[in-house]
Amino acid sequence: MCKIAICPGSFDPPTDGHINIVERALKIFDKVVVAVAVNTTKVPILTADERVKLLKEIFKNYKKVEVDKFEGLLADYARKRKIITILRGIRNMSDYEYEYQMALANKTLYPELEILFMMTEGKYSHLSSSIIKEVLTFGGEGKGMIHPAVEKKLKEKLEKKR
Ligand code: ADP
């Protein structure tokens, strides 16, 4: 049986922390579906299609990675795709508290679902999409934190906003 996991998220923007989780997941799963949440509660800087395009560029040489997007509930998306494993990255206790609640809610909505957590690698533990937005807004460089394609796109977007 093919072992598939969904790595869902806002990916606004995708960071090296996200990439690291997907790469490590590929050692455990036969396939990873990177699923972009279209309607997040946060106001995104990148549109869902821009996030999908960047993730497709990042993972273009990864045969076992599929990039997709979903609207509405993750549990409904997983059920529709007949996938029963969700993989989420954990950086710290506040991630854990949020993830714990989300996992229980998703399990209630779709009882067959199993939600797995992967610890971040130390060097990515500080990395978040919001930190990246802040760094680039104030003229910093994304090297070692984001893919060059992400940096280029974000800089374009921030330039337009000025
Ligand atoms: P969401 O808005 O759904 O939390 P994010 O794009 O912020 O989406 O994160 C998607 C997933 O990636 C989450 O499980 C998050 O905890 C994880 N993640 C984000 N940054 C890192 C990182 N630096 N290391 C490990 N996991 C991370």
PDB file of C-alpha atoms and ligand atoms in Angstrom, residues 7-13 15-18 20-21 24 37 40 42 87-91 95 98-99 118-121 124-129, ligand 1:
ATOM      1  CA  CYS A   7       1.613  18.503   4.648  1.00  0.00           C
ATOM      2  CA  PRO A   8      -0.939  21.318   4.884  1.00  0.00           C
ATOM      3  CA  GLY A   9      -0.260  24.960   5.598  1.00  0.00           C
ATOM      4  CA  SER A  10      -0.627  28.576   4.619  1.00  0.00           C
ATOM      5  CA  PHE A  11       2.903  28.698   3.145  1.00  0.00           C
ATOM      6  CA  ASP A  12       2.718  32.490   3.055  1.00  0.00           C
ATOM      7  CA  PRO A  13       5.550  32.323   2.077  1.00  0.00           C
ATOM      8  CA  THR A  15      10.316  28.738   4.063  1.00  0.00           C
ATOM      9  CA  ASP A  16      13.312  26.405   4.367  1.00  0.00           C
ATOM     10  CA  GLY A  17      11.632  25.084   7.538  1.00  0.00           C
ATOM     11  CA  HIS A  18       8.696  23.833   5.449  1.00  0.00           C
ATOM     12  CA  ASN A  20      12.978  20.528   5.560  1.00  0.00           C
ATOM     13  CA  ILE A  21       9.816  18.903   6.943  1.00  0.00           C
ATOM     14  CA  ARG A  24      12.335  14.396   5.915  1.00  0.00           C
ATOM     15  CA  ALA A  37      -4.840  26.407   2.436  1.00  0.00           C
ATOM     16  CA  THR A  40      -6.683  31.070   5.912  1.00  0.00           C
ATOM     17  CA  LYS A  42      -4.633  35.360   8.330  1.00  0.00           C
ATOM     18  CA  LEU A  87       1.893  15.695   8.939  1.00  0.00           C
ATOM     19  CA  ARG A  88       2.551  18.949  10.777  1.00  0.00           C
ATOM     20  CA  GLY A  89       5.813  20.493  11.904  1.00  0.00           C
ATOM     21  CA  ILE A  90       6.331  21.559  15.506  1.00  0.00           C
ATOM     22  CA  ARG A  91       8.769  24.264  16.569  1.00  0.00           C
ATOM     23  CA  ASP A  95       2.943  25.411  18.071  1.00  0.00           C
ATOM     24  CA  TYR A  98      -2.334  25.106  18.682  1.00  0.00           C
ATOM     25  CA  GLU A  99      -1.616  21.843  16.862  1.00  0.00           C
ATOM     26  CA  MET A 118       7.576  16.124  13.236  1.00  0.00           C
ATOM     27  CA  MET A 119      10.010  18.151  15.343  1.00  0.00           C
ATOM     28  CA  THR A 120      11.752  20.944  13.526  1.00  0.00           C
ATOM     29  CA  GLU A 121      15.491  20.706  13.046  1.00  0.00           C
ATOM     30  CA  TYR A 124      14.910  26.038  11.608  1.00  0.00           C
ATOM     31  CA  SER A 125      13.297  26.397  15.000  1.00  0.00           C
ATOM     32  CA  HIS A 126      13.222  30.203  14.778  1.00  0.00           C
ATOM     33  CA  LEU A 127      11.951  30.270  11.222  1.00  0.00           C
ATOM     34  CA  SER A 128       8.389  31.277  10.423  1.00  0.00           C
ATOM     35  CA  SER A 129       6.609  32.869   7.480  1.00  0.00           C
TER      36      SER A 129
HETATM   37  P1  ADP B   1      -0.451  27.267   9.193  1.00  0.00           P
HETATM   38  O1  ADP B   1      -0.987  28.659   8.981  1.00  0.00           O
HETATM   39  O2  ADP B   1      -1.416  26.188   8.798  1.00  0.00           O
HETATM   40  O3  ADP B   1       0.158  27.029  10.544  1.00  0.00           O
HETATM   41  P2  ADP B   1       2.232  27.466   8.099  1.00  0.00           P
HETATM   42  O4  ADP B   1       2.570  27.673   6.656  1.00  0.00           O
HETATM   43  O5  ADP B   1       2.573  28.547   9.048  1.00  0.00           O
HETATM   44  O6  ADP B   1       0.690  27.112   8.103  1.00  0.00           O
HETATM   45  O7  ADP B   1       2.897  26.115   8.600  1.00  0.00           O
HETATM   46  C1  ADP B   1       2.623  24.887   7.984  1.00  0.00           C
HETATM   47  C2  ADP B   1       3.230  23.766   8.810  1.00  0.00           C
HETATM   48  O8  ADP B   1       4.645  23.871   8.795  1.00  0.00           O
HETATM   49  C3  ADP B   1       2.821  23.819  10.289  1.00  0.00           C
HETATM   50  O9  ADP B   1       2.720  22.484  10.754  1.00  0.00           O
HETATM   51  C4  ADP B   1       3.967  24.531  10.942  1.00  0.00           C
HETATM   52  O10 ADP B   1       4.076  24.212  12.310  1.00  0.00           O
HETATM   53  C5  ADP B   1       5.121  23.954  10.123  1.00  0.00           C
HETATM   54  N1  ADP B   1       6.289  24.804  10.148  1.00  0.00           N
HETATM   55  C6  ADP B   1       6.379  26.111   9.808  1.00  0.00           C
HETATM   56  N2  ADP B   1       7.646  26.563   9.963  1.00  0.00           N
HETATM   57  C7  ADP B   1       8.364  25.500  10.398  1.00  0.00           C
HETATM   58  C8  ADP B   1       9.742  25.301  10.766  1.00  0.00           C
HETATM   59  N3  ADP B   1      10.617  26.308  10.735  1.00  0.00           N
HETATM   60  N4  ADP B   1      10.109  24.073  11.185  1.00  0.00           N
HETATM   61  C9  ADP B   1       9.215  23.074  11.249  1.00  0.00           C
HETATM   62  N5  ADP B   1       7.920  23.182  10.930  1.00  0.00           N
HETATM   63  C10 ADP B   1       7.500  24.374  10.508  1.00  0.00           C
END
